[in-house]
PDB file of C-alpha atoms in Angstrom:
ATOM      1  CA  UNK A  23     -16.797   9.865 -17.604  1.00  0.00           C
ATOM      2  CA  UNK A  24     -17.406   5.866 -17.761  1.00  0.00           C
ATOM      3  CA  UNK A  25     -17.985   3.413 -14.779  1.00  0.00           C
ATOM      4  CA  UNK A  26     -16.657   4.746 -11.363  1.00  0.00           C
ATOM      5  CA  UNK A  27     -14.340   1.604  -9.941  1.00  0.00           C
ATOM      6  CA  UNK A  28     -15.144   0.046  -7.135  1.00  0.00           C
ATOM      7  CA  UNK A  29     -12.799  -1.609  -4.560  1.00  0.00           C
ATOM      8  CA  UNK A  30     -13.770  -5.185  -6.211  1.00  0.00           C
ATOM      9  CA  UNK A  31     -12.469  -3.655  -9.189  1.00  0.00           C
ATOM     10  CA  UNK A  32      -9.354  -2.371  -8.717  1.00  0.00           C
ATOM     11  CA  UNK A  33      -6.883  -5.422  -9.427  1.00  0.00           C
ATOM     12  CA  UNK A  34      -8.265  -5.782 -12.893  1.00  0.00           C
ATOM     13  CA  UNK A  35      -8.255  -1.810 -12.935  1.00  0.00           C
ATOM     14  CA  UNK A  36      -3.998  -1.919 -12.190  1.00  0.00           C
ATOM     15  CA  UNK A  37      -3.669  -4.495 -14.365  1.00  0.00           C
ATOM     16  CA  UNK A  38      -4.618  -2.400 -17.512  1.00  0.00           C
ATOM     17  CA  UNK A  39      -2.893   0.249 -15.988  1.00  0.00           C
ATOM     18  CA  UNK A  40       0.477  -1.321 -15.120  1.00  0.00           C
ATOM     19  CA  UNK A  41       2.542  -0.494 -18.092  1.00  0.00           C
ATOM     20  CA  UNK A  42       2.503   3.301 -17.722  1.00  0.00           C
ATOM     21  CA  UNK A  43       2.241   2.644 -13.411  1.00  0.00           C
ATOM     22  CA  UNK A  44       6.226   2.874 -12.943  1.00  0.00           C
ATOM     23  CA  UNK A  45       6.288   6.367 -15.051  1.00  0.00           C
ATOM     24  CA  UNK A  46       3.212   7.774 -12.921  1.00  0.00           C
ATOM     25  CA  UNK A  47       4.186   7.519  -9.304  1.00  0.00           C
ATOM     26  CA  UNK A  48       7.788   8.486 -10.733  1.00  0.00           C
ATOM     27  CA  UNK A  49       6.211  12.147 -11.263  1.00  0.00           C
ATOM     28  CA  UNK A  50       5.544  12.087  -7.312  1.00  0.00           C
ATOM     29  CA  UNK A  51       8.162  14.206  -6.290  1.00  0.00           C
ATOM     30  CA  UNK A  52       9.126  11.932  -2.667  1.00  0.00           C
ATOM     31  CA  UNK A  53       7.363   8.845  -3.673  1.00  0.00           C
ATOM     32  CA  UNK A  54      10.127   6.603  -3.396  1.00  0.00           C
ATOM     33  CA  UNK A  55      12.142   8.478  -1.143  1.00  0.00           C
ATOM     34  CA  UNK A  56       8.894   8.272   1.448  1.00  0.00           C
ATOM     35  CA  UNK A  57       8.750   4.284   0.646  1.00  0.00           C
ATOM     36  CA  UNK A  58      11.973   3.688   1.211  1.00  0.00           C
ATOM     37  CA  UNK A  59      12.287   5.495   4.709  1.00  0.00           C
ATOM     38  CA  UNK A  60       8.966   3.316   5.732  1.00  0.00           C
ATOM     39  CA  UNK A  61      10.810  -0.096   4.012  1.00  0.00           C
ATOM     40  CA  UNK A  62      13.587   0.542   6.772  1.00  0.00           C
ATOM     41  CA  UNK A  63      11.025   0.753   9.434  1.00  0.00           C
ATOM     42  CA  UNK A  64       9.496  -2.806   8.390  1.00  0.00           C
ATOM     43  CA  UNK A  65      13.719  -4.462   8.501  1.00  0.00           C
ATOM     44  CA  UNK A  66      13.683  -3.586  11.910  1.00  0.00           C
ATOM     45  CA  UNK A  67      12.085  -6.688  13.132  1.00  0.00           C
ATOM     46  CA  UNK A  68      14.250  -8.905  10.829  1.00  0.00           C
ATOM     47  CA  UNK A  69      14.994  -9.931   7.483  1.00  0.00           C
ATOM     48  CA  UNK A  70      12.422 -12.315   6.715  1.00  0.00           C
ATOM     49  CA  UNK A  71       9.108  -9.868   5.318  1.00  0.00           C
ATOM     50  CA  UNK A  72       6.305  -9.913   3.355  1.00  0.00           C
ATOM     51  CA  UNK A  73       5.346  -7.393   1.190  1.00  0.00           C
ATOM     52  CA  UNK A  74       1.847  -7.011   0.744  1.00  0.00           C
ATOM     53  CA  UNK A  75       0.853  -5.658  -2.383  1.00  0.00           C
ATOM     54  CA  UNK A  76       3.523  -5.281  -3.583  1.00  0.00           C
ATOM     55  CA  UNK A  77       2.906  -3.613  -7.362  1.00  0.00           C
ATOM     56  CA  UNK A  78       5.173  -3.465  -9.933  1.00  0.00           C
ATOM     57  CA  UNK A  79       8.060  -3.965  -7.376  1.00  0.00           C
ATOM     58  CA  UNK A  80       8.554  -0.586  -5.520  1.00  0.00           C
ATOM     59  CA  UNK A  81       8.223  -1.707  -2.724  1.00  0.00           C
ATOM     60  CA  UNK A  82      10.027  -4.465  -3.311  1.00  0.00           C
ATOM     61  CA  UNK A  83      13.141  -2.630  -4.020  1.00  0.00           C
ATOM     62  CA  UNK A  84      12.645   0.250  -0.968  1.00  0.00           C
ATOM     63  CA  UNK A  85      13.073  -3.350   0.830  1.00  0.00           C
ATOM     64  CA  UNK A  86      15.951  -4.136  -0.429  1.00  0.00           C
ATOM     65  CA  UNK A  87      17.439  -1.024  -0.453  1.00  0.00           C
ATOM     66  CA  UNK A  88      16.767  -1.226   3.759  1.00  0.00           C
ATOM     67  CA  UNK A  89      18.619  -4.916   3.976  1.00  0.00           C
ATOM     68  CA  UNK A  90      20.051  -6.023   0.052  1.00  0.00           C
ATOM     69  CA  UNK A  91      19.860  -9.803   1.656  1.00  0.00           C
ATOM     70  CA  UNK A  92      16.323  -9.782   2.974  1.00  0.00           C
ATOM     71  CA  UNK A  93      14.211 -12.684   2.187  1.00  0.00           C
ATOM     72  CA  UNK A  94      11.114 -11.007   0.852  1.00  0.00           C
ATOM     73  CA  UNK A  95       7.891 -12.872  -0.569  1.00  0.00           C
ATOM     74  CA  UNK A  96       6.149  -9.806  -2.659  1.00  0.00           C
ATOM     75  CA  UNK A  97       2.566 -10.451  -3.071  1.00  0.00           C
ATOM     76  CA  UNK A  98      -0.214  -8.851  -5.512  1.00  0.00           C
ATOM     77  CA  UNK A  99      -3.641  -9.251  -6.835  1.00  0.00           C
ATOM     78  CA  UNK A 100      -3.072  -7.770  -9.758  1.00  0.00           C
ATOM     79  CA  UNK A 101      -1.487  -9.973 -12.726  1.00  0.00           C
ATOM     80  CA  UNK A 102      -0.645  -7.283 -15.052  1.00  0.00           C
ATOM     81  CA  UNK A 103       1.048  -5.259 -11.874  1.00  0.00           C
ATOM     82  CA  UNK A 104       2.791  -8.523 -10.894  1.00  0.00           C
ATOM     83  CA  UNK A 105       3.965  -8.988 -14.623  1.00  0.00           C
ATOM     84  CA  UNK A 106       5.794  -5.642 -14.810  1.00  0.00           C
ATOM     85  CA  UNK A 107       7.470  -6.417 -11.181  1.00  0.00           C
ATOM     86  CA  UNK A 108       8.916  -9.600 -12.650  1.00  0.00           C
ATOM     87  CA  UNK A 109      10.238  -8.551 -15.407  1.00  0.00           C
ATOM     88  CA  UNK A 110      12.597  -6.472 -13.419  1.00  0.00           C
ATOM     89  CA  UNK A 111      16.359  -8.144 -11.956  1.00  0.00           C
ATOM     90  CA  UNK A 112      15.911  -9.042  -8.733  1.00  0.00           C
ATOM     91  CA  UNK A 113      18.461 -11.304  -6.279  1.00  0.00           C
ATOM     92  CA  UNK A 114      17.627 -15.127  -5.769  1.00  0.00           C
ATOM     93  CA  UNK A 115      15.998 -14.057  -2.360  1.00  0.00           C
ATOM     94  CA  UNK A 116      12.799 -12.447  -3.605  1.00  0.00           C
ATOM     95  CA  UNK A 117       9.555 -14.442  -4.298  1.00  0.00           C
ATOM     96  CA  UNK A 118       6.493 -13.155  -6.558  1.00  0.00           C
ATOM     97  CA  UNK A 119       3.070 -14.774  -5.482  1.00  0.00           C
ATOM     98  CA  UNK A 120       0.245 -13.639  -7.337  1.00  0.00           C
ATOM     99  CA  UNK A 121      -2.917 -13.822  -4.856  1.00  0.00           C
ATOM    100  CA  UNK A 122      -5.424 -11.901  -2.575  1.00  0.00           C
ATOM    101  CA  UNK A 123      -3.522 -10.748   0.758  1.00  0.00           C
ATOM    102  CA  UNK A 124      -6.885 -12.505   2.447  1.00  0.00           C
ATOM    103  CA  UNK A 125      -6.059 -15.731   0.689  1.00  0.00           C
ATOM    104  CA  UNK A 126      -2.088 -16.149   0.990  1.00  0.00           C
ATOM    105  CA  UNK A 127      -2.771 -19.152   2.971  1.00  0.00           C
ATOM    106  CA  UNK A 128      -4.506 -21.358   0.134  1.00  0.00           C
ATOM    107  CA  UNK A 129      -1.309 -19.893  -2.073  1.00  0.00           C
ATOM    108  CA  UNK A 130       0.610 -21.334   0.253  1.00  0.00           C
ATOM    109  CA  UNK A 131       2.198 -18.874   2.003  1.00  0.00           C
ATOM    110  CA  UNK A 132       1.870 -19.169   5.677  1.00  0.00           C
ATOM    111  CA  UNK A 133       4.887 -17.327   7.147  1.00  0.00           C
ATOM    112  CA  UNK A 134       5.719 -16.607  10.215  1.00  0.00           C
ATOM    113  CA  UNK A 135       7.523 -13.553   8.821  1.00  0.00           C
ATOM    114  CA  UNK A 136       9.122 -11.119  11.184  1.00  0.00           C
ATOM    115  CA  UNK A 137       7.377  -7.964   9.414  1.00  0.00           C
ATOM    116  CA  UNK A 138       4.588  -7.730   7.239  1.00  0.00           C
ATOM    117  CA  UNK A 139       4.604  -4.432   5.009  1.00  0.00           C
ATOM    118  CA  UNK A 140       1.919  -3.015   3.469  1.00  0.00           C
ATOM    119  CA  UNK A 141       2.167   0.086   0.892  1.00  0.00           C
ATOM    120  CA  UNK A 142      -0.768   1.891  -1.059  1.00  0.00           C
ATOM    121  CA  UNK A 143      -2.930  -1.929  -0.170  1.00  0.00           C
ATOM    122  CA  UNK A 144      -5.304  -1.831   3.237  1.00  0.00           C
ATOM    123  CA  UNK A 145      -7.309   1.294   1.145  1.00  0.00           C
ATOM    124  CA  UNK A 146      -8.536  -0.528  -1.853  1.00  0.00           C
ATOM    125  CA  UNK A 147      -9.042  -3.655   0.247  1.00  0.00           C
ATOM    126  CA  UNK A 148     -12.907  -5.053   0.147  1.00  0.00           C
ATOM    127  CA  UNK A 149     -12.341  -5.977   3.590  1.00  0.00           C
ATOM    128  CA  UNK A 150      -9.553  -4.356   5.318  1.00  0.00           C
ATOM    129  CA  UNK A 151     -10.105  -5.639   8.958  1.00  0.00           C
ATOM    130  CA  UNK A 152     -10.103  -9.353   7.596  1.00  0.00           C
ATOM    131  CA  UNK A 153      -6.649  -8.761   5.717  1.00  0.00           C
ATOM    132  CA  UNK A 154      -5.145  -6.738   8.886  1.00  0.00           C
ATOM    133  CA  UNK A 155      -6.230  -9.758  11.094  1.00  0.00           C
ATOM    134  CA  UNK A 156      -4.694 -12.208   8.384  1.00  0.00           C
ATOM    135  CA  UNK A 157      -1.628 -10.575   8.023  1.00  0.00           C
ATOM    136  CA  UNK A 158      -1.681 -10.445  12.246  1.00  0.00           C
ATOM    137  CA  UNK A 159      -1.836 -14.684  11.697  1.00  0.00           C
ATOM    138  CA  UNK A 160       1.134 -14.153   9.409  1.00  0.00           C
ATOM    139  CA  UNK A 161       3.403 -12.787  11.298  1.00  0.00           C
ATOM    140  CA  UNK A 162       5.820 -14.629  14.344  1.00  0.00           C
ATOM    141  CA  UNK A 163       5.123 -13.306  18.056  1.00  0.00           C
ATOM    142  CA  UNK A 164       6.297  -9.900  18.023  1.00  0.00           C
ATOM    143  CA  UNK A 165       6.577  -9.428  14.414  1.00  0.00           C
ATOM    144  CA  UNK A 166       6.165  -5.807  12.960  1.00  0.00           C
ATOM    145  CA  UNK A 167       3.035  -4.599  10.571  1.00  0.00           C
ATOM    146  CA  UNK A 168       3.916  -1.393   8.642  1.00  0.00           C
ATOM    147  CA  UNK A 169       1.381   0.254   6.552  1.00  0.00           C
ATOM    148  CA  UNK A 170       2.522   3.174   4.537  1.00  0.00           C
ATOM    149  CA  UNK A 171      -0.845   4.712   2.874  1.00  0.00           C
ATOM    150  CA  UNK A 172      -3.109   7.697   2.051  1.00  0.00           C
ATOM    151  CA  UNK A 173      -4.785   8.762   5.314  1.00  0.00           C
ATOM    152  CA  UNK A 174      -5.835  12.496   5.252  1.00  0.00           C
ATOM    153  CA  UNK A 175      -5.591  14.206   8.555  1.00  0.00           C
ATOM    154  CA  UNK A 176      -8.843  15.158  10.096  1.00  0.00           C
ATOM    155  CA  UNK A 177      -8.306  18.948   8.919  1.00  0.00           C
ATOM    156  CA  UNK A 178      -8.992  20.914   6.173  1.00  0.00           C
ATOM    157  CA  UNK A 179      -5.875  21.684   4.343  1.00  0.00           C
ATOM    158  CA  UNK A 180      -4.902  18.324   3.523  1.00  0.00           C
ATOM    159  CA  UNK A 181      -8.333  17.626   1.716  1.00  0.00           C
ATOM    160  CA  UNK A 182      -7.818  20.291  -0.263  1.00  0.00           C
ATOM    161  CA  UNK A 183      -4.638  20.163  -1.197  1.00  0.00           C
ATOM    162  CA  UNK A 184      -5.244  16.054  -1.910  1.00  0.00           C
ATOM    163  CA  UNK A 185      -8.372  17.797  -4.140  1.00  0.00           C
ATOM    164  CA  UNK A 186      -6.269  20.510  -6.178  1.00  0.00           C
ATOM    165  CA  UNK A 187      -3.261  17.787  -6.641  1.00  0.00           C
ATOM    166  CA  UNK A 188      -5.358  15.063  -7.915  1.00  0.00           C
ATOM    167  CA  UNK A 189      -7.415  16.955 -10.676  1.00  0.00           C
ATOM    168  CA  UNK A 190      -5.172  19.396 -11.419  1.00  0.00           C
ATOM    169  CA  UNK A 191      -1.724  16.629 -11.958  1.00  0.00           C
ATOM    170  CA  UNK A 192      -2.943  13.535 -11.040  1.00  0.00           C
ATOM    171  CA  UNK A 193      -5.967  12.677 -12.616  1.00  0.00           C
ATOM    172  CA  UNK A 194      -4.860  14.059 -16.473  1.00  0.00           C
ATOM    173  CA  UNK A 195      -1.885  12.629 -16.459  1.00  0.00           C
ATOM    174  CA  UNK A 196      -3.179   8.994 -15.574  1.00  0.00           C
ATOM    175  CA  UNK A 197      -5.706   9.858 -18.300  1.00  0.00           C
ATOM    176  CA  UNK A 198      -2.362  11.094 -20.575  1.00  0.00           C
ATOM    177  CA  UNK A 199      -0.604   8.004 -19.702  1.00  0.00           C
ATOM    178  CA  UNK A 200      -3.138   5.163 -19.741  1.00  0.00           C
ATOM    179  CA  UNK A 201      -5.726   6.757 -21.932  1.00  0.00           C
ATOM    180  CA  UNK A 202      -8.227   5.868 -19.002  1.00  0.00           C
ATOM    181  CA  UNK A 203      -8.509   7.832 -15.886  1.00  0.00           C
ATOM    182  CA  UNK A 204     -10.773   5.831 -14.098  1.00  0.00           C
ATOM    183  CA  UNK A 205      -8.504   4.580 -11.759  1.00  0.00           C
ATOM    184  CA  UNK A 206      -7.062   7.680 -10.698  1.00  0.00           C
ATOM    185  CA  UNK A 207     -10.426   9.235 -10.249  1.00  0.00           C
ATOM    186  CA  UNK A 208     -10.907   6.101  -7.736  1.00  0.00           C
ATOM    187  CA  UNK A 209      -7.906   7.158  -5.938  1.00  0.00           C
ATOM    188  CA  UNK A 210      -8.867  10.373  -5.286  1.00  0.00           C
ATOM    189  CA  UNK A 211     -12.344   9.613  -4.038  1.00  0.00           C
ATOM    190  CA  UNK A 212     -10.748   6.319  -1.993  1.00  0.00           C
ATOM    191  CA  UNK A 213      -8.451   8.466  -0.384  1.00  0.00           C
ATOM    192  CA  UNK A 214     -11.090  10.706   0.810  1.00  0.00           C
ATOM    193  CA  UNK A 215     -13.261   7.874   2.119  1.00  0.00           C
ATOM    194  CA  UNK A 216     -10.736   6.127   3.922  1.00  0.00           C
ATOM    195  CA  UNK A 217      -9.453   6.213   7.523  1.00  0.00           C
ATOM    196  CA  UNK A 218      -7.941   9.459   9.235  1.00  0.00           C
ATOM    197  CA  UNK A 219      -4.910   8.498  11.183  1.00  0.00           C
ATOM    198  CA  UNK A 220      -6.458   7.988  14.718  1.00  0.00           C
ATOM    199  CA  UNK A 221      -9.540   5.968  12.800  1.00  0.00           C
ATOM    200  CA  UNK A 222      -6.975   3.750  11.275  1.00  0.00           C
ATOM    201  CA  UNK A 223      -5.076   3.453  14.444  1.00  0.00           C
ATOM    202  CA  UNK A 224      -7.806   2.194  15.776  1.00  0.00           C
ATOM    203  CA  UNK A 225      -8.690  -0.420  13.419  1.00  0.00           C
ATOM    204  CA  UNK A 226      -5.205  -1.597  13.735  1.00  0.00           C
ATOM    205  CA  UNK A 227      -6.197  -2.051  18.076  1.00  0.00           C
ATOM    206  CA  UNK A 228      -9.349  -3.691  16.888  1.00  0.00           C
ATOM    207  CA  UNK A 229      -7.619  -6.161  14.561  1.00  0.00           C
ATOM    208  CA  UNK A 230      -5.474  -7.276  17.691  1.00  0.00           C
ATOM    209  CA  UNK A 231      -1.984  -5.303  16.944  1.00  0.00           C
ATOM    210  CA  UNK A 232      -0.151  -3.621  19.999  1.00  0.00           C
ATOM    211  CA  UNK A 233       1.936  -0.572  20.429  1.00  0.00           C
ATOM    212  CA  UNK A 234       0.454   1.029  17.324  1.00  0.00           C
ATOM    213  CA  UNK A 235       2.068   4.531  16.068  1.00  0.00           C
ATOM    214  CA  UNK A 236       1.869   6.728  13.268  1.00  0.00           C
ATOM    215  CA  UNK A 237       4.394   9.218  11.086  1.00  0.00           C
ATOM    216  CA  UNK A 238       3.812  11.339   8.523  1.00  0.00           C
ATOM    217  CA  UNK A 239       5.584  12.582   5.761  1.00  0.00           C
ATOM    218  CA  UNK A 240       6.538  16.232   4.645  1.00  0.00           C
ATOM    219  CA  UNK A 241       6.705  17.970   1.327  1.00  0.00           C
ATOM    220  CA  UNK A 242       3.591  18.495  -0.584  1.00  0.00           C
ATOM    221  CA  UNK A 243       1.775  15.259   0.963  1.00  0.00           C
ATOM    222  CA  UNK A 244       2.223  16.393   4.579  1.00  0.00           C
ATOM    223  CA  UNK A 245      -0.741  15.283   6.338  1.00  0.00           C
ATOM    224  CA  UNK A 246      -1.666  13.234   3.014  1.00  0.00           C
ATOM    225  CA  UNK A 247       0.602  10.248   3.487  1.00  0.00           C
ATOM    226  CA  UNK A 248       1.473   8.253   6.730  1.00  0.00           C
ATOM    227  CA  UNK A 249       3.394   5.125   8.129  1.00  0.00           C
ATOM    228  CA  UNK A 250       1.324   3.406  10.855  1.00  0.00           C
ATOM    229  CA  UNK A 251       3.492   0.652  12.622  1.00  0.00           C
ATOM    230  CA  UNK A 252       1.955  -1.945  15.094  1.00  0.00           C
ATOM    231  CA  UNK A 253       3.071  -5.420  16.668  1.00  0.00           C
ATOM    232  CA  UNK A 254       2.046  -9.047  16.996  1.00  0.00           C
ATOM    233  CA  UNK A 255       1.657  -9.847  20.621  1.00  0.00           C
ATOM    234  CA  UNK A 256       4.757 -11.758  21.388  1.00  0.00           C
ATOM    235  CA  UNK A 257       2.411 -14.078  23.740  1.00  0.00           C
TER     236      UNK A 257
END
């Protein structure tokens, strides 16, 4: 079975995994459909944004398919993810940084940015109330914080449907793909451990965001998936 990842592991984990990434979440029938429709939430509060983990571009490009001149600084922690991302054609407006969310500052990116979004990052963060409150600092008065991520509701269908999906589909075909299914084996037990909606909502309150709400998605990740929203305070 080999090592179980930790969350201290996981950038080096993506970056062996990065080649075959782009094929995997393709099999996730709403995956980019679902990122997209949170993307457009995040250009509501303007056109300068930072996406936060950023991957091999998905996000990216659900960002640019919400506003095609946004000014977007994509960010990652993961070389080998950032590698793929750049490799793709992308306008004169988009910037790759490769650093920790936590430590944008010392990269030299200080903002303000009118939205901050975050897909698939604040669960495999070390310390996700220190990168919520620095991507809070990030952000101009009023600026928007969208987080689209795995956050099983607090009932028992969605655990066991996240269960069945991820070693029945999930967790073979990373294995298929990448020849090592650690990392998907971490994202099914990371999902589990992580926030339910109202726990995250609250963490997002605690971290000093305002007028915090939540969405989820349908098809087969209903009560799986959500986009959590929440604002700087403008004073």
């Amino acid at each position: 079975m080999g090592t179980a990842l930790t969350r201290q592991d996981v950038p080096a984990a993506f970056d062996a995994a990065a080649a075959a990434y782009d094929r995997l979440v393709g099999l996730n029938p709403g995956y980019h459909a679902n990122l997209r429709e949170a993307a457009a939430t995040a250009r509501q509060a303007g056109p300068h944004i930072l996406d936060a983990g950023c991957g091999t571009g998905a996000s990216t490009a659900a960002l640019l398919a919400a506003d095609p001149g946004a000014a977007v600084v994509a960010v990652d922690a993961s070389r080998g993810m950032l590698d793929v991302a750049r490799a793709k054609e992308w306008p004169g407006s988009v910037r790759f940084v490769h650093s920790r969310v936590e430590t944008l500052p010392d990269a030299g990116v200080r903002g303000p940015f009118d939205a901050a979004f975050a897909a698939y990052l604040v669960r495999n963060l070390p310390d996700p109330d220190a990168t919520l409150t620095t991507l809070r600092r990030l952000l101009r008065p009023g600026g928007l914080l969208v987080v689209h991520d795995y956050s099983l509701s607090p009932n028992l269908l969605p655990r066991l449907t996240w269960h069945a999906v991820c070693w029945s589909m999930i967790i073979p075909a990373g294995r298929l793909a990448a020849g090592d299914a650690r990392l998907y084996r971490y994202l099914w037990r990371s999902v589990r451990r992580f926030d339910s909606p109202p726990r995250f909502a609250d963490r997002l309150r605690a971290a000093g965001f305002t007028d915090v709400g939540c969405r989820g998605v349908g098809g087969w990740q209903r009560g799986i998936v959500h986009t959590f929203h929440a604002r700087k305070a403008r004073a």
